[in-house]
């Protein structure tokens, strides 16, 4: 790795592809004063079907890239990476790379909120195969709310539908309905469903169409944004290392032109990304 700077710098936000932009958008609403640097590893997405080792290797490369660009704080805006790579990066890599830098994920803040929402204690999770198989949500929920029941269901087709701009097409109707039915068939009294993948808010219209009334659907953007605000309040030593220019820069491992179109839809503003080779 290159020599790392310790000057104030943008907050880094990472995702395997476009999904983390749904987190970044909400973070910027709550914390518009900071600078942000986003990287989407679109060339290697989706991560959700990949092995633990590959998700870890790819995530670590992206985090190191953000560190090399100066970021002192990095948010993994990706459940799959939060499930499969975050702990190892925090416990094994950060002490070696630079113990003053921080990497935070999206699973813990989401779980912390759940207690205020569910009434039945029966919680459904939609996620990528990697997130569901990791049982990260089950483990975190059991730590905080041991009496709750968690029902996970993997939706391997949802990320490809989003990445291929098919979120509003008939294929999305078929798979969203099928996966909602499969989740709810596990337990008829699920009252709260977590969208445990940052791509899924892009399917929210279809999800609302097929989800029975009365079941709350939880997207993570606002939750993660509020949690980051709280983190910066509690960690003034990190807050001063986050530069405040209100800018947002986008990078992708894919061709920039291929990224810009759909990225603009996610963040509701024109995007001019820079291509990076990792
Ligand atoms: N958006 C990511 C997540 O939250 C991963 C999607 C993927 O690459 O499979 O899990």
Short mmCIF file of C-alpha atoms and ligand atoms in Angstrom, two decimals:
data_model
loop_
_atom_site.label_atom_id
_atom_site.label_comp_id
_atom_site.label_asym_id
_atom_site.label_seq_id
_atom_site.Cartn_x
_atom_site.Cartn_y
_atom_site.Cartn_z
CA UNK A 1 0.00 0.00 0.00
CA UNK A 2 1.02 3.59 -0.63
CA UNK A 3 1.91 5.95 2.22
CA UNK A 4 -1.33 7.02 3.95
CA UNK A 5 -2.16 10.65 4.68
CA UNK A 6 -3.76 11.68 7.98
CA UNK A 7 -5.29 14.93 6.79
CA UNK A 8 -9.06 15.49 6.88
CA UNK A 9 -10.55 13.64 3.90
CA UNK A 10 -13.86 12.47 2.42
CA UNK A 11 -15.87 9.73 4.07
CA UNK A 12 -15.48 6.62 1.92
CA UNK A 13 -18.55 4.60 0.94
CA UNK A 14 -18.17 1.21 -0.71
CA UNK A 15 -20.47 -1.24 -2.44
CA UNK A 16 -20.07 -4.16 -4.81
CA UNK A 17 -22.08 -2.17 -7.33
CA UNK A 18 -24.89 0.36 -7.32
CA UNK A 19 -26.62 -0.63 -4.08
CA UNK A 20 -24.44 1.41 -1.73
CA UNK A 21 -25.63 4.51 -3.54
CA UNK A 22 -28.99 4.04 -1.79
CA UNK A 23 -27.07 4.35 1.50
CA UNK A 24 -24.93 7.26 0.29
CA UNK A 25 -28.01 9.19 -0.86
CA UNK A 26 -29.57 9.02 2.62
CA UNK A 27 -26.26 9.78 4.37
CA UNK A 28 -25.87 12.92 2.29
CA UNK A 29 -29.40 14.05 3.22
CA UNK A 30 -28.58 13.77 6.93
CA UNK A 31 -24.91 14.86 6.74
CA UNK A 32 -24.63 17.12 3.66
CA UNK A 33 -21.67 19.10 5.02
CA UNK A 34 -19.08 16.33 4.56
CA UNK A 35 -17.19 15.24 1.45
CA UNK A 36 -17.80 11.71 0.16
CA UNK A 37 -15.87 9.32 -2.05
CA UNK A 38 -17.88 6.37 -3.37
CA UNK A 39 -16.46 3.27 -4.99
CA UNK A 40 -18.61 0.64 -6.69
CA UNK A 41 -16.86 -2.61 -7.64
CA UNK A 42 -19.27 -3.01 -10.54
CA UNK A 43 -16.77 -4.95 -12.64
CA UNK A 44 -16.89 -7.80 -10.09
CA UNK A 45 -20.51 -7.50 -8.88
CA UNK A 46 -22.58 -9.28 -7.79
CA UNK A 47 -20.76 -10.35 -4.62
CA UNK A 48 -23.82 -12.12 -3.19
CA UNK A 49 -23.09 -15.45 -4.83
CA UNK A 50 -19.33 -15.40 -4.23
CA UNK A 51 -17.25 -17.30 -1.65
CA UNK A 52 -16.26 -15.83 1.69
CA UNK A 53 -12.63 -15.52 0.54
CA UNK A 54 -13.44 -13.63 -2.65
CA UNK A 55 -15.86 -11.21 -0.95
CA UNK A 56 -13.20 -10.54 1.67
CA UNK A 57 -10.37 -10.08 -0.89
CA UNK A 58 -12.42 -7.75 -3.11
CA UNK A 59 -13.77 -5.72 -0.19
CA UNK A 60 -10.31 -5.32 1.31
CA UNK A 61 -8.92 -4.06 -2.01
CA UNK A 62 -11.67 -1.45 -2.24
CA UNK A 63 -11.18 -0.34 1.37
CA UNK A 64 -7.41 -0.03 0.78
CA UNK A 65 -8.12 2.06 -2.31
CA UNK A 66 -10.30 4.41 -0.25
CA UNK A 67 -7.60 4.63 2.43
CA UNK A 68 -5.00 5.45 -0.25
CA UNK A 69 -7.26 8.28 -1.41
CA UNK A 70 -7.04 9.62 2.14
CA UNK A 71 -10.35 8.41 3.66
CA UNK A 72 -10.08 7.99 7.42
CA UNK A 73 -13.57 6.52 7.78
CA UNK A 74 -15.14 3.99 5.40
CA UNK A 75 -18.73 2.74 5.36
CA UNK A 76 -19.36 -0.66 3.79
CA UNK A 77 -22.69 0.15 2.14
CA UNK A 78 -23.07 -3.52 1.34
CA UNK A 79 -24.62 -6.24 3.49
CA UNK A 80 -22.71 -9.04 1.80
CA UNK A 81 -19.38 -7.34 2.55
CA UNK A 82 -20.56 -6.39 6.05
CA UNK A 83 -21.49 -10.05 6.63
CA UNK A 84 -18.42 -11.66 5.15
CA UNK A 85 -15.53 -9.20 5.36
CA UNK A 86 -16.14 -6.50 7.98
CA UNK A 87 -15.11 -8.41 11.08
CA UNK A 88 -11.84 -9.66 9.56
CA UNK A 89 -10.99 -6.19 8.25
CA UNK A 90 -11.74 -4.61 11.65
CA UNK A 91 -9.96 -7.20 13.76
CA UNK A 92 -7.14 -8.40 11.53
CA UNK A 93 -6.35 -5.79 8.88
CA UNK A 94 -6.93 -2.39 10.48
CA UNK A 95 -4.40 -2.92 13.30
CA UNK A 96 -1.78 -3.65 10.61
CA UNK A 97 -2.80 -1.07 7.97
CA UNK A 98 -3.54 1.84 10.33
CA UNK A 99 -5.23 1.47 13.73
CA UNK A 100 -6.53 5.06 13.57
CA UNK A 101 -8.79 4.40 10.56
CA UNK A 102 -12.28 2.93 10.89
CA UNK A 103 -14.51 0.72 8.76
CA UNK A 104 -18.21 0.44 9.67
CA UNK A 105 -20.93 -1.80 8.25
CA UNK A 106 -24.70 -1.71 7.75
CA UNK A 107 -25.94 -4.79 9.62
CA UNK A 108 -25.42 -3.67 13.23
CA UNK A 109 -27.21 -0.29 12.89
CA UNK A 110 -30.13 -1.99 11.15
CA UNK A 111 -30.50 -4.59 13.89
CA UNK A 112 -30.33 -1.92 16.60
CA UNK A 113 -33.48 -0.32 15.15
CA UNK A 114 -35.55 -3.47 14.82
CA UNK A 115 -36.61 -3.58 18.47
CA UNK A 116 -38.53 -0.33 18.02
CA UNK A 117 -40.48 -1.69 15.06
CA UNK A 118 -41.60 -5.30 15.44
CA UNK A 119 -44.59 -6.21 17.61
CA UNK A 120 -44.66 -9.98 17.05
CA UNK A 121 -40.87 -10.43 17.30
CA UNK A 122 -41.03 -12.41 14.05
CA UNK A 123 -38.66 -10.78 11.60
CA UNK A 124 -38.07 -11.59 7.95
CA UNK A 125 -34.80 -10.84 6.18
CA UNK A 126 -34.31 -10.64 2.45
CA UNK A 127 -30.67 -10.74 1.39
CA UNK A 128 -28.17 -12.14 -1.05
CA UNK A 129 -27.31 -15.84 -0.73
CA UNK A 130 -24.03 -14.79 0.95
CA UNK A 131 -25.75 -12.64 3.58
CA UNK A 132 -28.44 -15.21 4.37
CA UNK A 133 -25.97 -18.14 4.53
CA UNK A 134 -23.67 -16.15 6.82
CA UNK A 135 -26.52 -15.89 9.36
CA UNK A 136 -25.08 -12.47 10.33
CA UNK A 137 -28.54 -11.01 10.93
CA UNK A 138 -29.62 -14.02 13.00
CA UNK A 139 -26.48 -13.74 15.13
CA UNK A 140 -26.73 -9.97 15.68
CA UNK A 141 -30.48 -10.12 16.44
CA UNK A 142 -29.98 -13.03 18.87
CA UNK A 143 -27.35 -10.98 20.75
CA UNK A 144 -29.65 -7.99 21.15
CA UNK A 145 -33.12 -9.59 21.23
CA UNK A 146 -32.74 -13.26 22.23
CA UNK A 147 -36.52 -13.85 22.23
CA UNK A 148 -37.06 -12.76 18.59
CA UNK A 149 -37.35 -15.21 15.70
CA UNK A 150 -35.56 -14.54 12.43
CA UNK A 151 -36.61 -15.97 9.06
CA UNK A 152 -34.14 -15.42 6.22
CA UNK A 153 -34.75 -15.81 2.52
CA UNK A 154 -32.14 -15.37 -0.22
CA UNK A 155 -33.17 -13.57 -3.40
CA UNK A 156 -30.39 -14.34 -5.89
CA UNK A 157 -32.26 -12.72 -8.80
CA UNK A 158 -32.96 -9.33 -7.24
CA UNK A 159 -29.47 -7.83 -7.60
CA UNK A 160 -29.12 -8.89 -11.27
CA UNK A 161 -32.58 -7.39 -11.93
CA UNK A 162 -31.42 -4.06 -10.49
CA UNK A 163 -27.95 -4.12 -12.07
CA UNK A 164 -29.53 -4.86 -15.47
CA UNK A 165 -32.18 -2.13 -15.14
CA UNK A 166 -35.05 -4.61 -15.00
CA UNK A 167 -36.48 -3.31 -11.70
CA UNK A 168 -39.72 -2.20 -13.33
CA UNK A 169 -40.06 -5.07 -15.80
CA UNK A 170 -42.26 -8.19 -15.66
CA UNK A 171 -39.31 -10.34 -14.55
CA UNK A 172 -39.18 -8.29 -11.37
CA UNK A 173 -42.92 -8.97 -10.74
CA UNK A 174 -42.32 -12.69 -11.05
CA UNK A 175 -39.30 -12.91 -8.75
CA UNK A 176 -40.45 -10.38 -6.14
CA UNK A 177 -43.81 -12.13 -5.71
CA UNK A 178 -42.19 -15.58 -5.62
CA UNK A 179 -39.64 -14.53 -2.98
CA UNK A 180 -42.18 -12.71 -0.79
CA UNK A 181 -44.42 -15.79 -0.84
CA UNK A 182 -41.45 -18.01 0.04
CA UNK A 183 -40.43 -15.82 3.00
CA UNK A 184 -43.93 -15.49 4.43
CA UNK A 185 -44.61 -19.21 4.05
CA UNK A 186 -41.97 -19.76 6.78
CA UNK A 187 -44.06 -17.91 9.36
CA UNK A 188 -47.50 -16.29 9.02
CA UNK A 189 -46.91 -13.71 11.78
CA UNK A 190 -43.83 -11.98 10.38
CA UNK A 191 -44.63 -8.28 10.85
CA UNK A 192 -41.31 -6.70 9.87
CA UNK A 193 -39.18 -7.43 6.81
CA UNK A 194 -35.63 -6.07 6.51
CA UNK A 195 -34.33 -5.37 3.02
CA UNK A 196 -30.91 -6.73 3.93
CA UNK A 197 -29.27 -5.78 0.66
CA UNK A 198 -28.64 -2.23 -0.40
CA UNK A 199 -29.81 -2.94 -3.96
CA UNK A 200 -33.31 -3.89 -2.87
CA UNK A 201 -34.73 -0.38 -2.26
CA UNK A 202 -34.63 -0.04 -6.05
CA UNK A 203 -37.33 -2.73 -6.17
CA UNK A 204 -39.46 -1.03 -3.52
CA UNK A 205 -42.45 -0.38 -5.82
CA UNK A 206 -42.75 -4.07 -6.64
CA UNK A 207 -42.06 -5.12 -3.06
CA UNK A 208 -44.86 -2.86 -1.78
CA UNK A 209 -47.18 -4.18 -4.47
CA UNK A 210 -46.80 -7.81 -3.38
CA UNK A 211 -46.16 -7.49 0.36
CA UNK A 212 -49.38 -8.01 2.39
CA UNK A 213 -50.64 -4.88 4.13
CA UNK A 214 -49.56 -4.47 7.73
CA UNK A 215 -46.06 -5.87 7.22
CA UNK A 216 -43.44 -3.17 7.63
CA UNK A 217 -40.66 -3.12 5.05
CA UNK A 218 -37.41 -1.68 6.37
CA UNK A 219 -34.86 -0.11 4.01
CA UNK A 220 -31.49 0.67 5.55
CA UNK A 221 -30.52 4.06 4.11
CA UNK A 222 -32.06 6.32 6.74
CA UNK A 223 -31.09 3.97 9.57
CA UNK A 224 -27.43 3.88 8.52
CA UNK A 225 -27.40 7.66 8.00
CA UNK A 226 -28.75 8.35 11.50
CA UNK A 227 -26.35 5.82 12.97
CA UNK A 228 -23.39 7.52 11.24
CA UNK A 229 -24.52 10.91 12.55
CA UNK A 230 -24.59 9.46 16.04
CA UNK A 231 -21.18 7.82 15.54
CA UNK A 232 -19.58 11.12 14.50
CA UNK A 233 -21.16 12.85 17.52
CA UNK A 234 -19.71 10.21 19.84
CA UNK A 235 -16.30 10.21 18.10
CA UNK A 236 -15.11 13.81 17.76
CA UNK A 237 -11.57 12.55 17.07
CA UNK A 238 -12.89 10.96 13.86
CA UNK A 239 -15.30 13.78 13.04
CA UNK A 240 -12.43 16.28 12.69
CA UNK A 241 -10.79 13.93 10.19
CA UNK A 242 -13.83 14.08 7.86
CA UNK A 243 -13.44 17.02 5.49
CA UNK A 244 -16.38 19.37 5.07
CA UNK A 245 -16.77 20.62 1.51
CA UNK A 246 -20.15 19.09 0.65
CA UNK A 247 -18.72 17.29 -2.43
CA UNK A 248 -19.31 13.78 -3.70
CA UNK A 249 -16.95 11.91 -6.01
CA UNK A 250 -17.80 8.59 -7.66
CA UNK A 251 -15.47 5.80 -8.75
CA UNK A 252 -16.23 2.49 -10.38
CA UNK A 253 -14.17 -0.50 -11.44
CA UNK A 254 -16.42 -0.74 -14.55
CA UNK A 255 -16.37 1.67 -17.48
CA UNK A 256 -17.46 5.04 -16.17
CA UNK A 257 -20.08 5.53 -18.92
CA UNK A 258 -21.73 2.23 -18.02
CA UNK A 259 -21.91 3.31 -14.39
CA UNK A 260 -23.15 6.89 -14.79
CA UNK A 261 -26.65 6.21 -16.13
CA UNK A 262 -28.00 3.93 -13.44
CA UNK A 263 -25.98 5.66 -10.71
CA UNK A 264 -27.77 8.94 -11.56
CA UNK A 265 -31.11 7.19 -10.96
CA UNK A 266 -29.96 5.93 -7.55
CA UNK A 267 -28.74 9.32 -6.32
CA UNK A 268 -31.17 11.57 -8.20
CA UNK A 269 -28.48 13.76 -9.70
CA UNK A 270 -26.08 13.57 -12.66
CA UNK A 271 -23.06 11.37 -11.98
CA UNK A 272 -19.66 11.60 -13.71
CA UNK A 273 -17.69 8.70 -12.32
CA UNK A 274 -13.98 8.00 -12.61
CA UNK A 275 -12.82 4.54 -13.64
CA UNK A 276 -10.33 2.85 -11.31
CA UNK A 277 -8.28 -0.30 -11.81
CA UNK A 278 -7.75 -2.32 -8.65
N1 LIG B 1 -25.63 -4.50 -2.38
C1 LIG B 1 -24.98 -5.57 -1.77
C2 LIG B 1 -25.61 -5.98 -0.45
O1 LIG B 1 -26.10 -5.11 0.26
C3 LIG B 1 -24.54 -6.76 -2.57
C4 LIG B 1 -25.13 -7.06 -3.86
C5 LIG B 1 -24.28 -8.06 -4.58
O2 LIG B 1 -23.22 -7.67 -5.06
O3 LIG B 1 -24.66 -9.24 -4.64
O4 LIG B 1 -25.60 -7.12 -0.09
#
